[in-house]
mmCIF file of C-alpha atoms in Angstrom:
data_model
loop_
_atom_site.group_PDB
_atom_site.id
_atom_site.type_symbol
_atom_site.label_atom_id
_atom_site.label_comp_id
_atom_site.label_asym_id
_atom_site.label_seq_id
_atom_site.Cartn_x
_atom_site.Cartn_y
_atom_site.Cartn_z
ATOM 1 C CA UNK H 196 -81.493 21.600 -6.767
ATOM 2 C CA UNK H 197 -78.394 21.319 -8.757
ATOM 3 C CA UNK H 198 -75.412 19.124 -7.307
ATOM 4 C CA UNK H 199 -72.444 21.781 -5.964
ATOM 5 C CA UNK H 200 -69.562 22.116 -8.471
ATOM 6 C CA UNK H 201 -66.178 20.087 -7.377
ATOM 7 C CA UNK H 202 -63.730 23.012 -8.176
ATOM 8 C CA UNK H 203 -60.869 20.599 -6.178
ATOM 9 C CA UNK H 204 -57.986 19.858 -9.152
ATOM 10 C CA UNK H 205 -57.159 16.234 -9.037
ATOM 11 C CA UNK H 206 -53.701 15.917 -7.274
ATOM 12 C CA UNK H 207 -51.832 14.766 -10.743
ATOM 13 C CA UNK H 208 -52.775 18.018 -12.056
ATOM 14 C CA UNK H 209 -50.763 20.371 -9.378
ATOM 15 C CA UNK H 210 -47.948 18.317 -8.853
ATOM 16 C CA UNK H 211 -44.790 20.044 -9.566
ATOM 17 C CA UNK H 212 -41.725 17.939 -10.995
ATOM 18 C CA UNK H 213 -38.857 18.988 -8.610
ATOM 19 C CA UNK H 214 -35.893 20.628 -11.116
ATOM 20 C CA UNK H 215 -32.928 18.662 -11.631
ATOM 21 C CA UNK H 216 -32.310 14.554 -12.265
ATOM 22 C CA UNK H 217 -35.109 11.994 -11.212
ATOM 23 C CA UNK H 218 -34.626 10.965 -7.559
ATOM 24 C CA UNK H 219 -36.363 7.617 -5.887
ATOM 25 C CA UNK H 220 -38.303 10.438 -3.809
ATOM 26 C CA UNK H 221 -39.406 11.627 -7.855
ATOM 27 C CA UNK H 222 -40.253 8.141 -9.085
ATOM 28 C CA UNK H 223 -42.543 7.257 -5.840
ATOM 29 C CA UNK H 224 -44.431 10.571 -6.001
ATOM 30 C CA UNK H 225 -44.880 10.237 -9.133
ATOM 31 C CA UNK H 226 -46.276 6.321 -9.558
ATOM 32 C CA UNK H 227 -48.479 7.201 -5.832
ATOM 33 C CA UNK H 228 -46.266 4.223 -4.179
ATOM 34 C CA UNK H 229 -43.852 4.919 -1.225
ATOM 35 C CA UNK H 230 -39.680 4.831 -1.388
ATOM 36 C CA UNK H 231 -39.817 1.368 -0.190
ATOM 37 C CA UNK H 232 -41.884 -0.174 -2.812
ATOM 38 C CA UNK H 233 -39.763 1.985 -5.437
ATOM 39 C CA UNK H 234 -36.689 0.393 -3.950
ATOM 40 C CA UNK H 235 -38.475 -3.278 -4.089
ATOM 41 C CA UNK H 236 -39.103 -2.646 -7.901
ATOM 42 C CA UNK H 237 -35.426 -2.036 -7.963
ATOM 43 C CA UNK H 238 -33.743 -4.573 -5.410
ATOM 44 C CA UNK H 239 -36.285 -7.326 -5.039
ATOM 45 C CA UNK H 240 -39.204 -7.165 -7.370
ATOM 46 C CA UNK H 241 -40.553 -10.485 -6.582
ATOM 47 C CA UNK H 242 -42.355 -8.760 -3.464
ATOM 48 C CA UNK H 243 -44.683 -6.375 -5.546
ATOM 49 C CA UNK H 244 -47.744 -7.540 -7.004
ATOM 50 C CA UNK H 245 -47.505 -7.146 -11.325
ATOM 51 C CA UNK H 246 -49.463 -4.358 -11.391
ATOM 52 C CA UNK H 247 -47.709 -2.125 -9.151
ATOM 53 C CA UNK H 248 -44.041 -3.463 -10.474
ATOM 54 C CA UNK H 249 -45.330 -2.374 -13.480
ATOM 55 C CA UNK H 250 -46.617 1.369 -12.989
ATOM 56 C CA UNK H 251 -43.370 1.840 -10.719
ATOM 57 C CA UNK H 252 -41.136 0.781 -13.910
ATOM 58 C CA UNK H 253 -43.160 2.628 -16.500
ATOM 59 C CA UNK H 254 -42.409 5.884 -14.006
ATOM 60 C CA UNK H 255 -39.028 4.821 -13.904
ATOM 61 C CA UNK H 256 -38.590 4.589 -17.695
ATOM 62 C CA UNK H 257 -40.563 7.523 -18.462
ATOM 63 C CA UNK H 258 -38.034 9.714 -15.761
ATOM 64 C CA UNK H 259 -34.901 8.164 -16.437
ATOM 65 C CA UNK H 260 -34.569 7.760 -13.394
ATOM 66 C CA UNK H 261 -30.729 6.066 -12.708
ATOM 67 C CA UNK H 262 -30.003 4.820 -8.937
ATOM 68 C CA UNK H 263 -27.257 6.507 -7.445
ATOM 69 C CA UNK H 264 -24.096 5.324 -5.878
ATOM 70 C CA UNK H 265 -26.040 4.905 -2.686
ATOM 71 C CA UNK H 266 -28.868 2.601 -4.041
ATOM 72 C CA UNK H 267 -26.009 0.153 -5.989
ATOM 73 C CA UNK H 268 -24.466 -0.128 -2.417
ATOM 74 C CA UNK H 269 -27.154 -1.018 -0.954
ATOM 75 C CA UNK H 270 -27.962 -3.576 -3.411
ATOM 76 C CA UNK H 271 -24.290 -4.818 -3.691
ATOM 77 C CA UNK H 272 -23.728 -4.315 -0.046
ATOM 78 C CA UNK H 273 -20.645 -2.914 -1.329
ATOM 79 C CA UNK H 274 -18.651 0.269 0.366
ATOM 80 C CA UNK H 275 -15.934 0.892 -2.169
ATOM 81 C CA UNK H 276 -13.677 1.194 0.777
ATOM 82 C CA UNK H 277 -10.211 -0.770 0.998
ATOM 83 C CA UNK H 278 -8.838 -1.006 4.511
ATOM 84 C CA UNK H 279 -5.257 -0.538 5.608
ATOM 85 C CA UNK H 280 -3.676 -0.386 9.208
ATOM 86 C CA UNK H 281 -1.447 2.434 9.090
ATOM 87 C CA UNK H 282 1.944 2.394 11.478
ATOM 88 C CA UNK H 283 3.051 5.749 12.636
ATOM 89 C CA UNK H 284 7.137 6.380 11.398
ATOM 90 C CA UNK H 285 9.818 5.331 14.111
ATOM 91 C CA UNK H 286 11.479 8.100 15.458
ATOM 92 C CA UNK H 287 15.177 8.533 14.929
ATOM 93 C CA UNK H 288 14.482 7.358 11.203
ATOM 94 C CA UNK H 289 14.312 8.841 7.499
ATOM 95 C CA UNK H 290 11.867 6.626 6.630
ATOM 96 C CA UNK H 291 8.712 7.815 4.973
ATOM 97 C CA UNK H 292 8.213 5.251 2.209
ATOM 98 C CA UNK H 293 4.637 4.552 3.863
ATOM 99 C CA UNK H 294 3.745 8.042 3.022
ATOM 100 C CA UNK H 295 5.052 7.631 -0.962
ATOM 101 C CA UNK H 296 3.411 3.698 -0.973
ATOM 102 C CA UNK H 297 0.052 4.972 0.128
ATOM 103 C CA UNK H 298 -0.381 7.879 -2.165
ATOM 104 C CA UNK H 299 0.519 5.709 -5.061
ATOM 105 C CA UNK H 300 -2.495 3.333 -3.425
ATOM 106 C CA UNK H 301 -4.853 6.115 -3.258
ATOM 107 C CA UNK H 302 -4.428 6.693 -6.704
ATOM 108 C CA UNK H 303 -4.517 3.685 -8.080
ATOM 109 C CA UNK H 304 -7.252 2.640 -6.426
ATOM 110 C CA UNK H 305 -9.195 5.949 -7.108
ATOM 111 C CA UNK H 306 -9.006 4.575 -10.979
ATOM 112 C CA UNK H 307 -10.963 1.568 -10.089
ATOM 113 C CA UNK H 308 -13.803 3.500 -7.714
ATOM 114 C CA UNK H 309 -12.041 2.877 -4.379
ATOM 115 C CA UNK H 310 -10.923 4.449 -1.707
ATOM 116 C CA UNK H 311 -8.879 3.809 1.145
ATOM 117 C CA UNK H 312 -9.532 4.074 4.564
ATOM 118 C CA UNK H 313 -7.051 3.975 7.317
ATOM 119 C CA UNK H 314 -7.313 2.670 10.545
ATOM 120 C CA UNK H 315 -4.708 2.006 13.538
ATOM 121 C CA UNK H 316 -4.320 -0.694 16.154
ATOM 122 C CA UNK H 317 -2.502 -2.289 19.140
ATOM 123 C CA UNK H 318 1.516 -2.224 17.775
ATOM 124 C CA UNK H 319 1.578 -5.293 20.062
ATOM 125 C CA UNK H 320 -1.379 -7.183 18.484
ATOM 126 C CA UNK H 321 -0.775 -7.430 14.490
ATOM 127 C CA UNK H 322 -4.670 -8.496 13.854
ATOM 128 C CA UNK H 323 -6.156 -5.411 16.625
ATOM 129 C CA UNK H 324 -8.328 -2.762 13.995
ATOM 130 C CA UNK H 325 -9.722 -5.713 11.458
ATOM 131 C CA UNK H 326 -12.916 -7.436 13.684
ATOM 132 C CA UNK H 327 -14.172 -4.347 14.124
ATOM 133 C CA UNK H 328 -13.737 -3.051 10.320
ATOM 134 C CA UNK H 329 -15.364 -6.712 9.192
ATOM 135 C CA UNK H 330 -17.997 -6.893 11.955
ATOM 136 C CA UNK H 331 -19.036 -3.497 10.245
ATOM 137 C CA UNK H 332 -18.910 -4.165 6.997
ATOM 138 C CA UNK H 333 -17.241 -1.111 6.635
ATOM 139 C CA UNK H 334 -14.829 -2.050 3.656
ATOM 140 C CA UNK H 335 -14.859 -4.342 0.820
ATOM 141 C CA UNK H 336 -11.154 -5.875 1.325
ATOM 142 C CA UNK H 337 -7.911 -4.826 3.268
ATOM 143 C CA UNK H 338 -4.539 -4.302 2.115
ATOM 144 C CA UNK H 339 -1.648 -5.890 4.314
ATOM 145 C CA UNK H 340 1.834 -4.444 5.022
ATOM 146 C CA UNK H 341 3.572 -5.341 7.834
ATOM 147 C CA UNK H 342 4.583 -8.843 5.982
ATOM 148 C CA UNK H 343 7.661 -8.372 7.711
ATOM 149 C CA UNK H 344 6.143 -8.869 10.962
ATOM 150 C CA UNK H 345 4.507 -12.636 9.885
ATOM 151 C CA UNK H 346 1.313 -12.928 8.303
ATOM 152 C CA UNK H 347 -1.117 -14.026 11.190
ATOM 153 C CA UNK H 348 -3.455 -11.317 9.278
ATOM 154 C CA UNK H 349 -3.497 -13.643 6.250
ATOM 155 C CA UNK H 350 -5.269 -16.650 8.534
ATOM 156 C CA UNK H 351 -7.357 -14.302 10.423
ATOM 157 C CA UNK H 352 -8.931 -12.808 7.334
ATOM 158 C CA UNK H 353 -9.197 -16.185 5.383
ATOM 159 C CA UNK H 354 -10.996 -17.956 8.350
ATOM 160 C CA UNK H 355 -13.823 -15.047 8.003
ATOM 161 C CA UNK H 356 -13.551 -15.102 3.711
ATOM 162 C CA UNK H 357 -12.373 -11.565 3.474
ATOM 163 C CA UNK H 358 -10.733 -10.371 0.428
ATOM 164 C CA UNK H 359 -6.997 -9.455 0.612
ATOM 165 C CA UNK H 360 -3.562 -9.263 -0.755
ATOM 166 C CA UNK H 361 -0.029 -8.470 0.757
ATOM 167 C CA UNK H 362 2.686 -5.623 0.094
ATOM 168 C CA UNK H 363 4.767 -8.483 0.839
ATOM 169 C CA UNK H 364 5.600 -11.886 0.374
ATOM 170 C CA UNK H 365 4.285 -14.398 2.705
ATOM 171 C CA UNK H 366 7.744 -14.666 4.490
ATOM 172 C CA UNK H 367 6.872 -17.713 6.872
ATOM 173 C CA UNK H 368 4.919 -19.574 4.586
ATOM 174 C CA UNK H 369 6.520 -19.653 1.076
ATOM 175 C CA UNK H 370 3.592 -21.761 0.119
ATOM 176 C CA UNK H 371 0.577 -19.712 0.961
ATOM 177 C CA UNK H 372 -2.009 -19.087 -1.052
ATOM 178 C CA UNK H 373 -2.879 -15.115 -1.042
ATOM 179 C CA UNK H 374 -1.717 -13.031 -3.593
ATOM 180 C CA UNK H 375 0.869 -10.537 -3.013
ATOM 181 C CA UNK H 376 2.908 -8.363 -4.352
ATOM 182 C CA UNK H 377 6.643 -7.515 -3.091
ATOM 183 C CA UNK H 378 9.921 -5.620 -4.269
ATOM 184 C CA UNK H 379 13.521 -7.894 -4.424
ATOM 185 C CA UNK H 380 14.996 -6.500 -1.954
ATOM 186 C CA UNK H 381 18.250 -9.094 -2.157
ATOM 187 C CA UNK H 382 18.516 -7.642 -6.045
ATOM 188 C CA UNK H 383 18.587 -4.191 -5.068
ATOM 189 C CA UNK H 384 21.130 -4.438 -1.936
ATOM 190 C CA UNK H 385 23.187 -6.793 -5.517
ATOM 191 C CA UNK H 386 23.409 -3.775 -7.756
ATOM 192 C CA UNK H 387 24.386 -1.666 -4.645
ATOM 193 C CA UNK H 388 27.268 -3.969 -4.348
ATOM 194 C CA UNK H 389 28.235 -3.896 -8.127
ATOM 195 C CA UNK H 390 27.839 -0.438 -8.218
ATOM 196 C CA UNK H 391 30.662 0.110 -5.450
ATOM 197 C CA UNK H 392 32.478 -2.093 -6.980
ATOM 198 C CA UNK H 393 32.995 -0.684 -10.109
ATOM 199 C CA UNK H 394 33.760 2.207 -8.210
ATOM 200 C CA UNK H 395 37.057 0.308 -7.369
ATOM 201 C CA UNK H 396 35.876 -0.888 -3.700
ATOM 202 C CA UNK H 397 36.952 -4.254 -2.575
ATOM 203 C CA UNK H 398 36.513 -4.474 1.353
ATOM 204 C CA UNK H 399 32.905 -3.199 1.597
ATOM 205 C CA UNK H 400 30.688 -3.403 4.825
ATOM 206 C CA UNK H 401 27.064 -3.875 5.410
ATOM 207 C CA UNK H 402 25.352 -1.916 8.007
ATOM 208 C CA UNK H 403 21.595 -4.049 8.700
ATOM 209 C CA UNK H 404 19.301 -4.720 10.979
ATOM 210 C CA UNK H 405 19.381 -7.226 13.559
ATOM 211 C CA UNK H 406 18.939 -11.430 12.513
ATOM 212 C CA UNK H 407 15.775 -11.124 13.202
ATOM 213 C CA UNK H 408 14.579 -8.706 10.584
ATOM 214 C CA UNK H 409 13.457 -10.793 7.508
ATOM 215 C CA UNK H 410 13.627 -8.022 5.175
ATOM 216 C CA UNK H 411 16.678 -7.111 6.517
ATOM 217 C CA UNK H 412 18.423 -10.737 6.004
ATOM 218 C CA UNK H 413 16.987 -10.261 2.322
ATOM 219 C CA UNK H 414 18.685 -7.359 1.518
ATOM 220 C CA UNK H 415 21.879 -8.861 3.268
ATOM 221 C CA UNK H 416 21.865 -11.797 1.218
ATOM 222 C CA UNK H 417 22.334 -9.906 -2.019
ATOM 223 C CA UNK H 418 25.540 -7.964 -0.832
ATOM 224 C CA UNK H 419 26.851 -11.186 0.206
ATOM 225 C CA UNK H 420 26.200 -13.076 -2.463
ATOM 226 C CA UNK H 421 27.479 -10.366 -4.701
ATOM 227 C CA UNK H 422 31.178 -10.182 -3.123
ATOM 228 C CA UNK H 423 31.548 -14.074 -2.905
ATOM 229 C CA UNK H 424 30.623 -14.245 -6.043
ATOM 230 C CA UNK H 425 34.107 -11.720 -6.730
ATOM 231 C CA UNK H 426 35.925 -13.638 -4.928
ATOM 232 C CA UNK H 427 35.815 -11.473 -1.645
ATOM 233 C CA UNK H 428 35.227 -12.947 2.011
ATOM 234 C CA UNK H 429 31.980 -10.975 3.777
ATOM 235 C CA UNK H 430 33.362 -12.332 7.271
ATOM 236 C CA UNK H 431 33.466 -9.846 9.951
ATOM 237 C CA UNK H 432 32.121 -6.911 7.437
ATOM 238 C CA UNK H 433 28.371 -7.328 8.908
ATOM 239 C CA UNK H 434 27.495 -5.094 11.127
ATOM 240 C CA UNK H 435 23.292 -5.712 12.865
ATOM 241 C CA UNK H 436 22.128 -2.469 14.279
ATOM 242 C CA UNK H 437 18.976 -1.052 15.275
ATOM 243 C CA UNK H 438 17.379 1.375 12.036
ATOM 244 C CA UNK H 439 18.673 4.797 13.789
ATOM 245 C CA UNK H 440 20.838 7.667 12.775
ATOM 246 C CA UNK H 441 23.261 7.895 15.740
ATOM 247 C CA UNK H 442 23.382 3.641 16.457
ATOM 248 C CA UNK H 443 24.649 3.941 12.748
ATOM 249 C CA UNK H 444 27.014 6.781 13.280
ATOM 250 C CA UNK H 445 28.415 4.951 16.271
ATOM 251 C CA UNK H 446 28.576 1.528 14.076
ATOM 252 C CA UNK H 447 30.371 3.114 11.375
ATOM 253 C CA UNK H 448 32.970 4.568 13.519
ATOM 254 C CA UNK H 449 33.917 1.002 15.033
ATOM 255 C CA UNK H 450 33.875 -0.283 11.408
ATOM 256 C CA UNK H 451 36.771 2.541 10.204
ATOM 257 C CA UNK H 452 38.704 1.411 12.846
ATOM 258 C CA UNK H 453 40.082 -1.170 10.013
ATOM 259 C CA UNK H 454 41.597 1.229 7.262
ATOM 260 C CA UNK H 455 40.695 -1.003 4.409
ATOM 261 C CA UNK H 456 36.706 -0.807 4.683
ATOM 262 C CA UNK H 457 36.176 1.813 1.837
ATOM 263 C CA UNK H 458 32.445 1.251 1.316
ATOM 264 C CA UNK H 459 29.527 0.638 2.841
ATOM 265 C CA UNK H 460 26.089 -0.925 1.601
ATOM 266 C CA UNK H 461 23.228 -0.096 3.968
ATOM 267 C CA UNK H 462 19.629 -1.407 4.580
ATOM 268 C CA UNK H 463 17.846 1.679 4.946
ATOM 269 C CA UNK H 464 18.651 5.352 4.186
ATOM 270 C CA UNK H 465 18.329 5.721 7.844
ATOM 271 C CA UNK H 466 21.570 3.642 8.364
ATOM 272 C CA UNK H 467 23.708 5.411 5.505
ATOM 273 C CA UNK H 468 22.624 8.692 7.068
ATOM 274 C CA UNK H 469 24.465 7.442 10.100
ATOM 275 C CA UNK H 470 27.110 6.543 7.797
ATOM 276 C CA UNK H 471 27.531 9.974 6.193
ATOM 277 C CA UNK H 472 27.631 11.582 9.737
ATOM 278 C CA UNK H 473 30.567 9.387 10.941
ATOM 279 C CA UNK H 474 32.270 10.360 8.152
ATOM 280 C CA UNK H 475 32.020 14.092 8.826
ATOM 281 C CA UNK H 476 33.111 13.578 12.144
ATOM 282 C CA UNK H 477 36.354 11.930 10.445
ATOM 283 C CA UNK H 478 36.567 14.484 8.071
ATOM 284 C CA UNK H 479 36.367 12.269 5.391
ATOM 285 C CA UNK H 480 34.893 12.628 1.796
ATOM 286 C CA UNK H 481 31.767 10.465 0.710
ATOM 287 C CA UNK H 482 32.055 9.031 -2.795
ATOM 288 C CA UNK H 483 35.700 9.946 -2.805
ATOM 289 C CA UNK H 484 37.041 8.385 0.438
ATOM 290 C CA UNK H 485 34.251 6.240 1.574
ATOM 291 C CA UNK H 486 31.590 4.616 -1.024
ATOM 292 C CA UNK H 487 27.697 4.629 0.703
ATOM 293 C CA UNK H 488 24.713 3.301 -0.747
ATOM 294 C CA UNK H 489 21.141 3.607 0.627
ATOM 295 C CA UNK H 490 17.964 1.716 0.301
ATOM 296 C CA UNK H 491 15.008 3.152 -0.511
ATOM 297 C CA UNK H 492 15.567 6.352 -1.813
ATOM 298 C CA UNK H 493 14.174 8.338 0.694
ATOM 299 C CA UNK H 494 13.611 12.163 0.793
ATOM 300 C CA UNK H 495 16.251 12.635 3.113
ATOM 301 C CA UNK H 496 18.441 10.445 0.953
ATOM 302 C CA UNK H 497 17.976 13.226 -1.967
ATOM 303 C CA UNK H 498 18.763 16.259 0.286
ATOM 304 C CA UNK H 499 21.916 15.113 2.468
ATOM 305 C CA UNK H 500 25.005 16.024 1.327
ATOM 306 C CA UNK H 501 26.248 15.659 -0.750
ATOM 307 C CA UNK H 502 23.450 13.696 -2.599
ATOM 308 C CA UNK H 503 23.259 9.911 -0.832
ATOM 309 C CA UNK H 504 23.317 7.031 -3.431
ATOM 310 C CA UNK H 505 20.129 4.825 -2.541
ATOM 311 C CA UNK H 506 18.029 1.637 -4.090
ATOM 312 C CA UNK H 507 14.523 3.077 -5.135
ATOM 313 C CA UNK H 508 11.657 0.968 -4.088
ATOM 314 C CA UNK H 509 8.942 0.468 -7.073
ATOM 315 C CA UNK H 510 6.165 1.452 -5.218
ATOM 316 C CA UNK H 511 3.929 3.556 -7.681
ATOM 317 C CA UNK H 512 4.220 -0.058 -9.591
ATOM 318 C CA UNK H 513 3.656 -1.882 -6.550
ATOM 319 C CA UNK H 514 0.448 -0.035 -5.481
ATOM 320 C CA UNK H 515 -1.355 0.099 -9.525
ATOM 321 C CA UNK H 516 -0.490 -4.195 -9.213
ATOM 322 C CA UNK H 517 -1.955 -4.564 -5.587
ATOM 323 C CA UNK H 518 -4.961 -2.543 -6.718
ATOM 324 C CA UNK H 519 -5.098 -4.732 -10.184
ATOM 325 C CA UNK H 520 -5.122 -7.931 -7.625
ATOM 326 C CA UNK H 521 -7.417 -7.088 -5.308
ATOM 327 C CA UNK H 522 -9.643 -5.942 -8.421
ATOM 328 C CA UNK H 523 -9.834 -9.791 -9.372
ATOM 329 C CA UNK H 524 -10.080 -10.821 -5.852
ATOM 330 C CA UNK H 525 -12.858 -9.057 -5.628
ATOM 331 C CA UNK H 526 -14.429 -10.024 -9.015
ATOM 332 C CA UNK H 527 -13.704 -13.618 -8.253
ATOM 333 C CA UNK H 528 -11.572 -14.193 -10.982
ATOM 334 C CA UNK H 529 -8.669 -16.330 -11.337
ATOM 335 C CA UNK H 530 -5.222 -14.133 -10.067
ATOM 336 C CA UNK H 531 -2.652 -14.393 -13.199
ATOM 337 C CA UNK H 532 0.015 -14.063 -10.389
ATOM 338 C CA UNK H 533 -0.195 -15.152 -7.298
ATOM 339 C CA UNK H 534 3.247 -13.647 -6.015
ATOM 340 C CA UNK H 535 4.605 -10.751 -8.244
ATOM 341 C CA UNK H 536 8.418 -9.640 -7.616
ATOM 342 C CA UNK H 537 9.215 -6.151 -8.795
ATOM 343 C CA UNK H 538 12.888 -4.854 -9.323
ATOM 344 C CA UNK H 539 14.299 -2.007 -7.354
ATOM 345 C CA UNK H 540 16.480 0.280 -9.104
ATOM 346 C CA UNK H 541 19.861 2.374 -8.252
ATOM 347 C CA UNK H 542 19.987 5.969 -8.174
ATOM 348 C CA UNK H 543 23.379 6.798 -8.283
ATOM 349 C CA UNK H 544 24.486 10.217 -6.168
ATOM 350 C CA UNK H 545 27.747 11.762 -5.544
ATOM 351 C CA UNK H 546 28.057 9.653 -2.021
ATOM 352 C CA UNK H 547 29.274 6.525 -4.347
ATOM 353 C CA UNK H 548 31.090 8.070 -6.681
ATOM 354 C CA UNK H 549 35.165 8.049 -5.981
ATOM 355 C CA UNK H 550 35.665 10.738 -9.280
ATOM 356 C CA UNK H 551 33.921 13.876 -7.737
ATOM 357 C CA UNK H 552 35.299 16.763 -5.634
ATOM 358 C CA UNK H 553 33.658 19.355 -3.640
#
């Protein structure tokens, strides 16, 4: 009696290659192994016995198969993620250069496969949002920006070895260690100063924030340095305010009390807004009565009337060098820079300028 006839076809004979690029699911169907030991041939080969290491390669070879973005994270344990705590905008205030800063960071860091993800925390508690991000492993490094507030951050994250660097310079400890990256602001409140000055201006005012405020006694430093070094006394010219419109306004009124104040320097735009509104209420011309400079160039700052002259923070520059640091950081290479100063620079409106008319 003759044997019966196997008409089963032998499983490599059916299978169907799925269309598109090799996957790990395609490489492990095809060598008869499962995902696991394909991703041992890959991540830790030492675990496979030689034969099957080498049927999974061959399969791998003969595919070109290429992990994905997935497979290198696992094996890197890296998220291409760059944490920053993001503070909501004050109300009563112009100022949006957060929003400007971290589009220029999302960009820049987009060139170098990162992203950035944002995250919030405590306004009382300057470390609250960054245990839970590490104890995650959720990003690779952070980027700090509240510099202005102390750097407790900068301890916090080198006791626990995560990468960082600073939009700002390590104000409390001149000597630190991190890199950072920061704009001059005592330069840029200097050729505010010149700038009204060659407008003609000799008794000129500075509206800033309170003593307390380290980028504020920065900024206040360069218009004082500026008229002493004219030959003109500062005394009784500085005015500390809170950063709102109408505690501005208010200021500013007080300040024209004393006819021969014909120009004001400000610390934000939010202050020479208040400026601008005081004069309105006096009926008095900016640029051509009163001189008023900015800082920081804010939207607002290019739609007031009737144009208001403000310092321009770098900050496309400041977020492609951050992104350039952190990229060595996290490559463990040697920082060319450990603290980088960038220039602001004037853009000059009609609010300055004494020659215009309406």
């Amino acid at each position: 009696m003759s044997q019966p006839i196997d008409r089963r076809v032998p499983r490599t004979e059916v299978r169907a290659r799925p269309a598109g690029p090799p996957t790990l699911a395609t490489v492990a169907d095809e060598a008869g192994v499962s995902r696991q030991t394909v991703s041992n041939a890959l991540n830790n080969p030492d675990l496979l016995r030689p034969e099957t290491l080498e049927r999974v390669q061959e399969v791998i070879e003969r595919l070109g198969y290429s992990p994905n973005r997935a497979a290198r994270q696992l094996r890197t344990r890296s998220s291409h993620l760059v944490g920053l705590r993001f503070e909501p905008a004050q109300e009563g205030t112009s100022n949006a250069l957060m929003d400007r800063f971290l589009h220029s960071l999302v960009a820049a860091a987009s060139r170098t496969g990162h992203h950035v993800l944002l995250f919030s925390g405590d306004p009382d508690d300057p470390l609250d949002g960054y245990d839970d991000l590490l104890r995650s492993t959720a990003v690779d490094a952070f980027v700090v920006t509240d510099t202005y507030a102390g750097t407790p951050q900068a301890g916090f994250l080198k006791d626990r070895d995560a990468p960082f660097v600073t939009f700002g310079r390590p104000w409390e400890d001149p000597h630190a260690d991190h890199a950072w990256v920061d704009v001059d602001g005592a330069a840029g409140a200097r050729a505010a100063t010149r700038h009204l000055l060659e407008q003609g201006h000799r008794r000129i005012a500075w509206l800033g924030w309170e003593r307390s405020s380290r980028i504020g006694q920065d900024r206040r430093s360069g218009w004082e340095e500026t008229l002493r070094a004219e030959g003109l006394d500062p005394t009784g010219l500085g005015v500390r305010v809170t950063d709102n419109v109408d505690a501005a306004r208010m200021a500013t009124h007080h300040v024209l009390d004393d006819p021969s104040v014909t120009g004001f320097v400000c610390a934000s735009d939010t202050l020479a807004l208040g400026v601008l509104h005081a004069l309105a209420e006096r009926r008095l011309q900016p640029g051509a009565d009163v001189g008023v400079v900015g800082f920081d160039d804010s939207a607002a700052a290019q739609v007031a009337w009737p144009g208001l002259t403000s310092v321009r923070q770098p900050l496309e520059d400041v977020a492609v060098a951050l992104v350039h640091t952190l990229h060595d950081v996290l490559a463990h290479r040697p920082v060319a820079e450990q603290g980088r100063m960038l220039e602001p620079s004037l853009v000059v409106r009609r609010s300055s300028l004494r020659g215009w008319t309406p």
